[in-house]
């Protein structure tokens, strides 16, 4: 009999990185370059596993999240203040901006199935949509439970729905398997694809998940004897997320590559599929987009609450008022941004700068702490350090790209 791993915190990571941003990035990669960039998704999954394994191990061994570990590791007052300010600014600004995208993405799935949910029209505000309020209310219901077990189960359900939807769409389209495996196993870089490759990696390897995974792992696994279970959970959930991304990119490659169909944003995906492969394919994509958006809409505020409660030494219990206040503010800002259709260019610019600095810095912090003597036999091996440094080099590339994009140099 097949024995499945104890599913847990790693599914939260999958729910977080398979959001509308990943859906549109993978779709654009497939639509513009066919199957040739699938290898980048394989690399991103491997890089994510390397970092997230360290984060999970840190959480299980120390029984504290990454935020607490950063605060305790910075003994120099000036370094501690700078670290706190950097993490707080990046988490608040970045998560609020991207939360608007998560809710908007989930809304697009509902729009395709149920139509526009116009709530109010006026001279100053052209349209206020009802769907972001619905999405926000669902996310609020899940988070307000104050139960880690309930949140985990809700996200497992959403990831399951998302997996079925995107994998079903993948199976409905005709795939050129020779091109598929060639793109999957043989790295290539078509002309103009460099930024797309970086974007594919950047949508998967994100700093917020390091906070989310370490903190949630410390709640799920109470002793070091459970590290094996934590790793099995990781090795199941992260590749599943990669499989979803590959299915999205492959569906787009088969449907749009070489065709005269313009895909400019997530809203174009589901309607464009319908006339090509039938209404059911479009509905599957719409359902998948909804599940991806709402799962990320839950995990983004949750990650922010874990990170800030840890770095600021606040009450990190999910049921506490301080913890709930943090995720509520992030959720509220996301709903407001999505509801009025506001494109927060300045906010996203700051978020790009903060995230560009935060990603390699947090990765280096993680590597530093994973070599601490306090971890004993569970500290990094030479191979883990080597692999970790390789990922840090990639995050530096992502950092440079993010900063150059923010300053209009790309």
CSV table of C-alpha atoms in Angstrom, one decimal:
chain,number,residue,atom,x,y,z
A,1,UNK,CA,0.0,0.0,0.0
A,2,UNK,CA,1.3,3.5,-0.9
A,3,UNK,CA,2.0,5.5,2.2
A,4,UNK,CA,1.5,9.2,1.5
A,5,UNK,CA,3.5,11.8,3.5
A,6,UNK,CA,1.9,13.7,6.4
A,7,UNK,CA,0.8,16.8,4.4
A,8,UNK,CA,1.4,20.1,6.3
A,9,UNK,CA,3.3,23.3,6.2
A,10,UNK,CA,4.9,22.8,2.8
A,11,UNK,CA,1.5,23.0,1.2
A,12,UNK,CA,1.2,26.5,2.5
A,13,UNK,CA,4.4,27.3,0.6
A,14,UNK,CA,2.9,25.8,-2.6
A,15,UNK,CA,-0.3,27.8,-2.0
A,16,UNK,CA,1.8,31.0,-1.6
A,17,UNK,CA,3.9,30.7,-4.7
A,18,UNK,CA,1.2,29.4,-7.1
A,19,UNK,CA,-0.6,32.7,-7.2
A,20,UNK,CA,-1.9,34.9,-10.1
A,21,UNK,CA,1.7,36.1,-10.7
A,22,UNK,CA,2.9,32.6,-11.3
A,23,UNK,CA,-0.1,31.8,-13.5
A,24,UNK,CA,0.5,34.8,-15.8
A,25,UNK,CA,4.3,34.4,-15.8
A,26,UNK,CA,4.1,30.7,-16.7
A,27,UNK,CA,1.4,31.5,-19.3
A,28,UNK,CA,3.5,34.2,-20.9
A,29,UNK,CA,6.5,31.9,-20.9
A,30,UNK,CA,4.6,29.2,-22.7
A,31,UNK,CA,2.8,31.6,-25.1
A,32,UNK,CA,6.0,33.4,-26.1
A,33,UNK,CA,8.6,30.6,-26.1
A,34,UNK,CA,6.7,27.3,-26.3
A,35,UNK,CA,8.2,24.5,-24.2
A,36,UNK,CA,11.7,25.8,-24.3
A,37,UNK,CA,11.7,27.4,-20.8
A,38,UNK,CA,10.3,24.4,-18.8
A,39,UNK,CA,13.8,23.7,-17.5
A,40,UNK,CA,13.7,27.1,-15.7
A,41,UNK,CA,10.7,25.8,-13.7
A,42,UNK,CA,12.6,22.6,-12.8
A,43,UNK,CA,15.5,24.7,-11.6
A,44,UNK,CA,13.2,27.0,-9.6
A,45,UNK,CA,11.6,24.0,-7.8
A,46,UNK,CA,15.1,22.6,-6.9
A,47,UNK,CA,16.2,26.0,-5.6
A,48,UNK,CA,13.0,26.3,-3.6
A,49,UNK,CA,13.4,22.9,-2.1
A,50,UNK,CA,17.0,23.7,-1.0
A,51,UNK,CA,16.0,26.9,0.8
A,52,UNK,CA,12.7,25.7,2.2
A,53,UNK,CA,14.3,22.6,3.6
A,54,UNK,CA,16.7,24.8,5.6
A,55,UNK,CA,13.8,27.0,6.7
A,56,UNK,CA,11.8,24.0,7.8
A,57,UNK,CA,14.8,22.4,9.6
A,58,UNK,CA,15.5,25.7,11.4
A,59,UNK,CA,11.8,25.9,12.5
A,60,UNK,CA,11.7,22.3,13.8
A,61,UNK,CA,15.1,22.3,15.6
A,62,UNK,CA,14.8,25.8,17.2
A,63,UNK,CA,11.0,25.7,17.5
A,64,UNK,CA,11.0,29.3,16.3
A,65,UNK,CA,10.3,31.0,13.0
A,66,UNK,CA,12.9,32.8,10.8
A,67,UNK,CA,11.8,36.2,12.2
A,68,UNK,CA,12.6,35.2,15.8
A,69,UNK,CA,15.9,33.7,14.7
A,70,UNK,CA,17.0,36.9,12.8
A,71,UNK,CA,16.1,39.0,15.8
A,72,UNK,CA,18.1,36.8,18.2
A,73,UNK,CA,21.0,36.4,15.9
A,74,UNK,CA,21.5,40.2,15.5
A,75,UNK,CA,23.2,41.1,18.7
A,76,UNK,CA,24.6,44.4,17.5
A,77,UNK,CA,21.9,47.1,18.2
A,78,UNK,CA,22.5,48.9,14.9
A,79,UNK,CA,22.4,45.8,12.8
A,80,UNK,CA,19.3,44.6,14.6
A,81,UNK,CA,17.5,48.0,13.9
A,82,UNK,CA,18.5,47.9,10.3
A,83,UNK,CA,17.4,44.2,9.9
A,84,UNK,CA,14.0,45.0,11.6
A,85,UNK,CA,13.4,48.1,9.5
A,86,UNK,CA,14.2,46.2,6.3
A,87,UNK,CA,12.1,43.2,7.0
A,88,UNK,CA,9.1,45.3,8.3
A,89,UNK,CA,9.2,47.7,5.3
A,90,UNK,CA,9.5,44.9,2.7
A,91,UNK,CA,6.9,42.7,4.3
A,92,UNK,CA,4.3,45.4,4.8
A,93,UNK,CA,4.8,47.2,1.5
A,94,UNK,CA,5.5,44.2,-0.6
A,95,UNK,CA,2.7,42.0,0.8
A,96,UNK,CA,0.1,44.8,0.6
A,97,UNK,CA,0.9,45.5,-3.0
A,98,UNK,CA,1.0,41.8,-4.1
A,99,UNK,CA,-2.1,41.0,-2.0
A,100,UNK,CA,-4.0,43.3,-4.3
A,101,UNK,CA,-2.8,41.2,-7.2
A,102,UNK,CA,-3.8,38.0,-5.4
A,103,UNK,CA,-7.3,39.2,-4.8
A,104,UNK,CA,-7.6,40.6,-8.3
A,105,UNK,CA,-6.4,37.3,-9.8
A,106,UNK,CA,-9.0,35.3,-7.9
A,107,UNK,CA,-11.6,37.8,-9.0
A,108,UNK,CA,-10.7,37.3,-12.6
A,109,UNK,CA,-11.6,33.6,-12.2
A,110,UNK,CA,-15.0,34.5,-10.9
A,111,UNK,CA,-15.6,37.1,-13.6
A,112,UNK,CA,-15.0,34.5,-16.3
A,113,UNK,CA,-17.6,32.1,-14.7
A,114,UNK,CA,-20.2,34.6,-13.3
A,115,UNK,CA,-19.5,37.8,-15.2
A,116,UNK,CA,-18.6,41.3,-13.9
A,117,UNK,CA,-19.7,42.0,-10.4
A,118,UNK,CA,-20.2,45.7,-10.6
A,119,UNK,CA,-21.1,47.2,-7.3
A,120,UNK,CA,-21.0,51.0,-7.7
A,121,UNK,CA,-20.5,53.4,-10.6
A,122,UNK,CA,-19.8,57.0,-10.3
A,123,UNK,CA,-17.9,59.9,-11.8
A,124,UNK,CA,-14.7,59.5,-9.8
A,125,UNK,CA,-14.7,55.8,-9.5
A,126,UNK,CA,-15.6,54.1,-12.8
A,127,UNK,CA,-16.3,50.8,-11.2
A,128,UNK,CA,-16.0,49.2,-7.8
A,129,UNK,CA,-16.2,45.4,-8.2
A,130,UNK,CA,-18.0,43.1,-5.8
A,131,UNK,CA,-15.7,40.1,-6.3
A,132,UNK,CA,-12.7,41.4,-4.3
A,133,UNK,CA,-15.0,41.8,-1.3
A,134,UNK,CA,-16.2,38.2,-1.8
A,135,UNK,CA,-12.6,37.0,-2.0
A,136,UNK,CA,-11.6,39.1,0.9
A,137,UNK,CA,-14.5,37.7,3.0
A,138,UNK,CA,-13.5,34.1,2.2
A,139,UNK,CA,-9.9,34.8,3.2
A,140,UNK,CA,-11.0,36.6,6.3
A,141,UNK,CA,-13.2,33.6,7.3
A,142,UNK,CA,-10.3,31.2,6.9
A,143,UNK,CA,-7.7,33.4,8.8
A,144,UNK,CA,-10.1,34.5,11.5
A,145,UNK,CA,-10.6,30.9,12.7
A,146,UNK,CA,-7.4,31.4,14.7
A,147,UNK,CA,-6.7,27.7,14.2
A,148,UNK,CA,-3.5,26.6,12.4
A,149,UNK,CA,-5.1,23.2,11.7
A,150,UNK,CA,-8.1,24.8,10.0
A,151,UNK,CA,-6.0,27.2,7.9
A,152,UNK,CA,-3.8,24.3,6.9
A,153,UNK,CA,-6.8,22.1,5.9
A,154,UNK,CA,-8.4,25.0,3.9
A,155,UNK,CA,-5.2,25.6,2.0
A,156,UNK,CA,-4.8,21.9,1.3
A,157,UNK,CA,-8.3,22.0,-0.2
A,158,UNK,CA,-7.5,25.0,-2.3
A,159,UNK,CA,-4.2,23.5,-3.6
A,160,UNK,CA,-6.1,20.3,-4.4
A,161,UNK,CA,-8.7,22.3,-6.4
A,162,UNK,CA,-6.0,24.3,-8.1
A,163,UNK,CA,-4.0,21.1,-9.0
A,164,UNK,CA,-7.1,19.4,-10.5
A,165,UNK,CA,-8.0,22.5,-12.5
A,166,UNK,CA,-4.7,23.2,-14.1
A,167,UNK,CA,-3.7,19.6,-14.6
A,168,UNK,CA,-7.1,18.9,-16.2
A,169,UNK,CA,-6.5,21.8,-18.6
A,170,UNK,CA,-3.1,20.4,-19.4
A,171,UNK,CA,-4.6,17.0,-20.2
A,172,UNK,CA,-7.2,18.5,-22.4
A,173,UNK,CA,-4.7,20.1,-24.8
A,174,UNK,CA,-2.6,18.2,-27.4
A,175,UNK,CA,1.0,18.1,-26.3
A,176,UNK,CA,4.1,17.6,-28.5
A,177,UNK,CA,5.9,15.3,-26.1
A,178,UNK,CA,9.2,15.4,-27.8
A,179,UNK,CA,9.2,19.2,-27.5
A,180,UNK,CA,7.9,18.9,-23.9
A,181,UNK,CA,10.7,16.7,-22.7
A,182,UNK,CA,13.3,18.6,-24.6
A,183,UNK,CA,12.3,21.9,-22.9
A,184,UNK,CA,12.1,20.1,-19.6
A,185,UNK,CA,15.5,18.5,-19.6
A,186,UNK,CA,17.7,20.6,-22.0
A,187,UNK,CA,18.4,24.2,-20.9
A,188,UNK,CA,18.1,26.7,-23.7
A,189,UNK,CA,17.8,30.5,-23.9
A,190,UNK,CA,15.8,31.8,-26.9
A,191,UNK,CA,16.5,35.4,-27.9
A,192,UNK,CA,14.8,37.8,-25.5
A,193,UNK,CA,14.0,35.1,-22.9
A,194,UNK,CA,16.4,36.1,-20.2
A,195,UNK,CA,14.0,38.2,-18.2
A,196,UNK,CA,11.3,35.6,-18.5
A,197,UNK,CA,13.6,32.9,-17.1
A,198,UNK,CA,14.4,35.2,-14.2
A,199,UNK,CA,10.7,36.0,-13.7
A,200,UNK,CA,9.9,32.2,-13.6
A,201,UNK,CA,12.5,31.7,-10.9
A,202,UNK,CA,11.5,34.8,-9.0
A,203,UNK,CA,7.8,33.8,-8.8
A,204,UNK,CA,8.8,30.6,-7.0
A,205,UNK,CA,11.8,31.5,-4.9
A,206,UNK,CA,10.4,34.2,-2.6
A,207,UNK,CA,11.5,35.4,0.8
A,208,UNK,CA,8.1,35.5,2.4
A,209,UNK,CA,7.8,31.7,2.1
A,210,UNK,CA,11.0,31.3,4.3
A,211,UNK,CA,9.2,33.1,7.1
A,212,UNK,CA,6.0,31.2,6.5
A,213,UNK,CA,7.6,27.7,6.3
A,214,UNK,CA,9.9,28.0,9.3
A,215,UNK,CA,7.1,29.4,11.6
A,216,UNK,CA,4.5,26.9,10.4
A,217,UNK,CA,6.9,24.0,10.6
A,218,UNK,CA,7.7,24.9,14.3
A,219,UNK,CA,4.0,24.6,15.0
A,220,UNK,CA,3.4,21.3,13.1
A,221,UNK,CA,6.5,19.4,14.2
A,222,UNK,CA,7.4,19.7,17.8
A,223,UNK,CA,10.7,17.7,18.0
A,224,UNK,CA,13.7,16.9,15.9
A,225,UNK,CA,12.6,13.3,15.5
A,226,UNK,CA,9.9,14.6,13.1
A,227,UNK,CA,12.4,16.1,10.7
A,228,UNK,CA,11.9,13.2,8.4
A,229,UNK,CA,8.1,13.9,8.3
A,230,UNK,CA,8.9,17.6,7.6
A,231,UNK,CA,11.2,16.7,4.7
A,232,UNK,CA,8.6,14.2,3.2
A,233,UNK,CA,6.0,16.9,3.4
A,234,UNK,CA,8.4,19.3,1.6
A,235,UNK,CA,9.4,16.8,-1.1
A,236,UNK,CA,5.8,16.1,-1.9
A,237,UNK,CA,4.3,19.7,-1.8
A,238,UNK,CA,7.0,21.7,-3.6
A,239,UNK,CA,7.3,19.4,-6.6
A,240,UNK,CA,3.5,19.4,-6.8
A,241,UNK,CA,3.7,23.2,-7.1
A,242,UNK,CA,6.3,22.8,-9.8
A,243,UNK,CA,4.1,20.3,-11.7
A,244,UNK,CA,1.2,22.9,-11.6
A,245,UNK,CA,3.5,25.6,-13.0
A,246,UNK,CA,4.8,23.2,-15.7
A,247,UNK,CA,1.2,22.3,-16.6
A,248,UNK,CA,0.2,26.0,-16.9
A,249,UNK,CA,3.2,26.8,-19.1
A,250,UNK,CA,2.7,23.7,-21.3
A,251,UNK,CA,-1.0,24.4,-21.7
A,252,UNK,CA,-0.1,28.0,-22.9
A,253,UNK,CA,2.6,26.6,-25.2
A,254,UNK,CA,0.2,24.3,-26.9
A,255,UNK,CA,-2.6,26.8,-27.0
A,256,UNK,CA,-0.9,30.0,-27.8
A,257,UNK,CA,2.7,29.5,-29.1
A,258,UNK,CA,2.9,30.5,-32.8
A,259,UNK,CA,-0.8,31.6,-32.8
A,260,UNK,CA,-2.1,35.1,-33.4
A,261,UNK,CA,-3.6,35.3,-29.9
A,262,UNK,CA,-2.5,38.2,-27.7
A,263,UNK,CA,-2.1,37.4,-24.0
A,264,UNK,CA,-1.3,40.5,-22.0
A,265,UNK,CA,-2.6,39.6,-18.5
A,266,UNK,CA,-4.3,36.9,-16.4
A,267,UNK,CA,-7.7,38.0,-17.6
A,268,UNK,CA,-6.9,36.9,-21.2
A,269,UNK,CA,-6.1,33.3,-20.3
A,270,UNK,CA,-9.5,31.6,-19.7
A,271,UNK,CA,-11.5,33.4,-22.4
A,272,UNK,CA,-8.7,32.7,-25.0
A,273,UNK,CA,-8.7,29.0,-24.2
A,274,UNK,CA,-12.4,28.6,-24.6
A,275,UNK,CA,-12.7,29.0,-28.4
A,276,UNK,CA,-9.5,27.0,-29.0
A,277,UNK,CA,-10.2,24.0,-26.8
A,278,UNK,CA,-13.8,24.3,-25.8
A,279,UNK,CA,-15.6,26.0,-22.9
A,280,UNK,CA,-14.6,23.4,-20.4
A,281,UNK,CA,-10.8,24.2,-20.7
A,282,UNK,CA,-11.6,27.9,-20.1
A,283,UNK,CA,-13.6,27.0,-17.0
A,284,UNK,CA,-10.9,24.8,-15.6
A,285,UNK,CA,-8.4,27.7,-16.0
A,286,UNK,CA,-10.9,30.1,-14.4
A,287,UNK,CA,-11.4,27.8,-11.4
A,288,UNK,CA,-7.6,27.3,-11.1
A,289,UNK,CA,-7.0,31.1,-11.3
A,290,UNK,CA,-9.6,31.6,-8.5
A,291,UNK,CA,-8.0,28.9,-6.3
A,292,UNK,CA,-4.5,30.3,-7.0
A,293,UNK,CA,-5.6,33.8,-6.1
A,294,UNK,CA,-7.5,33.0,-2.9
A,295,UNK,CA,-4.9,30.6,-1.6
A,296,UNK,CA,-2.2,33.3,-2.1
A,297,UNK,CA,-4.6,35.8,-0.6
A,298,UNK,CA,-4.6,33.7,2.6
A,299,UNK,CA,-0.9,32.9,2.7
A,300,UNK,CA,0.4,36.4,2.0
A,301,UNK,CA,-1.2,38.0,5.2
A,302,UNK,CA,-0.3,34.8,7.1
A,303,UNK,CA,3.4,35.1,6.1
A,304,UNK,CA,3.4,38.8,7.0
A,305,UNK,CA,2.0,38.1,10.4
A,306,UNK,CA,4.5,35.3,11.1
A,307,UNK,CA,7.4,37.5,9.9
A,308,UNK,CA,6.5,40.7,11.8
A,309,UNK,CA,5.4,39.0,15.0
A,310,UNK,CA,8.8,37.2,15.0
A,311,UNK,CA,11.0,40.1,14.1
A,312,UNK,CA,9.1,42.6,16.4
A,313,UNK,CA,8.9,40.1,19.3
A,314,UNK,CA,5.1,40.2,19.3
A,315,UNK,CA,2.7,37.4,20.3
A,316,UNK,CA,3.0,34.8,17.5
A,317,UNK,CA,0.0,32.7,18.5
A,318,UNK,CA,-2.4,32.6,15.5
A,319,UNK,CA,-5.4,33.3,17.8
A,320,UNK,CA,-3.7,36.4,19.5
A,321,UNK,CA,-5.0,39.9,18.7
A,322,UNK,CA,-1.5,41.1,17.7
A,323,UNK,CA,-1.1,38.4,15.2
A,324,UNK,CA,-4.6,38.9,13.8
A,325,UNK,CA,-4.1,42.6,13.6
A,326,UNK,CA,-1.2,42.2,11.3
A,327,UNK,CA,-2.8,39.9,8.8
A,328,UNK,CA,-6.0,42.0,8.9
A,329,UNK,CA,-4.3,45.1,7.8
A,330,UNK,CA,-2.5,43.4,4.9
A,331,UNK,CA,-5.8,41.7,3.8
A,332,UNK,CA,-7.7,45.0,4.1
A,333,UNK,CA,-5.2,46.9,2.0
A,334,UNK,CA,-5.3,44.2,-0.6
A,335,UNK,CA,-9.1,44.3,-0.8
A,336,UNK,CA,-9.1,48.1,-1.2
A,337,UNK,CA,-6.4,48.0,-3.9
A,338,UNK,CA,-8.3,45.3,-5.9
A,339,UNK,CA,-11.8,46.7,-5.3
A,340,UNK,CA,-11.2,50.2,-6.8
A,341,UNK,CA,-8.9,48.8,-9.6
A,342,UNK,CA,-6.1,51.1,-8.4
A,343,UNK,CA,-2.7,50.3,-9.9
A,344,UNK,CA,-0.3,51.1,-7.1
A,345,UNK,CA,2.7,51.9,-9.3
A,346,UNK,CA,4.6,53.8,-6.6
A,347,UNK,CA,3.9,51.1,-4.0
A,348,UNK,CA,5.0,48.3,-6.3
A,349,UNK,CA,8.1,50.3,-7.2
A,350,UNK,CA,9.0,50.5,-3.5
A,351,UNK,CA,8.1,46.8,-3.1
A,352,UNK,CA,10.4,45.8,-6.0
A,353,UNK,CA,13.3,47.7,-4.3
A,354,UNK,CA,12.6,46.2,-0.9
A,355,UNK,CA,12.1,42.7,-2.2
A,356,UNK,CA,15.2,43.0,-4.4
A,357,UNK,CA,17.3,43.7,-1.4
A,358,UNK,CA,15.5,41.3,1.0
A,359,UNK,CA,15.7,38.1,-1.1
A,360,UNK,CA,19.5,37.6,-1.2
A,361,UNK,CA,19.8,39.1,2.3
A,362,UNK,CA,17.4,36.7,3.9
A,363,UNK,CA,19.0,33.8,2.0
A,364,UNK,CA,22.4,34.8,3.5
A,365,UNK,CA,20.8,35.2,6.9
A,366,UNK,CA,19.3,31.7,6.6
A,367,UNK,CA,22.7,30.2,5.5
A,368,UNK,CA,24.4,31.9,8.4
A,369,UNK,CA,22.0,30.5,10.9
A,370,UNK,CA,22.0,27.1,9.4
A,371,UNK,CA,25.7,26.9,10.3
A,372,UNK,CA,25.2,27.8,13.9
A,373,UNK,CA,26.6,25.5,16.5
A,374,UNK,CA,23.3,25.7,18.4
A,375,UNK,CA,21.8,23.4,15.6
A,376,UNK,CA,24.3,20.7,16.5
A,377,UNK,CA,24.2,17.7,14.2
A,378,UNK,CA,21.4,19.4,12.2
A,379,UNK,CA,23.4,22.3,10.9
A,380,UNK,CA,24.2,22.4,7.2
A,381,UNK,CA,26.6,20.0,5.6
A,382,UNK,CA,29.2,21.2,3.1
A,383,UNK,CA,27.0,20.1,0.2
A,384,UNK,CA,24.0,22.0,1.6
A,385,UNK,CA,26.1,25.1,2.0
A,386,UNK,CA,27.4,24.8,-1.6
A,387,UNK,CA,23.9,24.4,-2.9
A,388,UNK,CA,22.7,27.2,-0.7
A,389,UNK,CA,25.4,29.6,-2.0
A,390,UNK,CA,24.4,28.7,-5.6
A,391,UNK,CA,20.9,29.7,-4.9
A,392,UNK,CA,22.1,32.9,-3.2
A,393,UNK,CA,23.9,33.8,-6.4
A,394,UNK,CA,20.7,33.3,-8.3
A,395,UNK,CA,18.8,35.5,-5.8
A,396,UNK,CA,21.5,38.2,-6.4
A,397,UNK,CA,20.7,38.0,-10.1
A,398,UNK,CA,17.0,38.3,-9.2
A,399,UNK,CA,17.8,41.2,-6.9
A,400,UNK,CA,19.7,43.0,-9.7
A,401,UNK,CA,16.8,42.4,-12.1
A,402,UNK,CA,14.3,43.6,-9.6
A,403,UNK,CA,16.2,46.8,-8.8
A,404,UNK,CA,17.0,47.6,-12.4
A,405,UNK,CA,13.3,47.1,-13.3
A,406,UNK,CA,12.2,49.3,-10.4
A,407,UNK,CA,14.5,52.1,-11.6
A,408,UNK,CA,13.5,51.8,-15.2
A,409,UNK,CA,16.7,50.4,-16.4
A,410,UNK,CA,15.1,47.3,-18.1
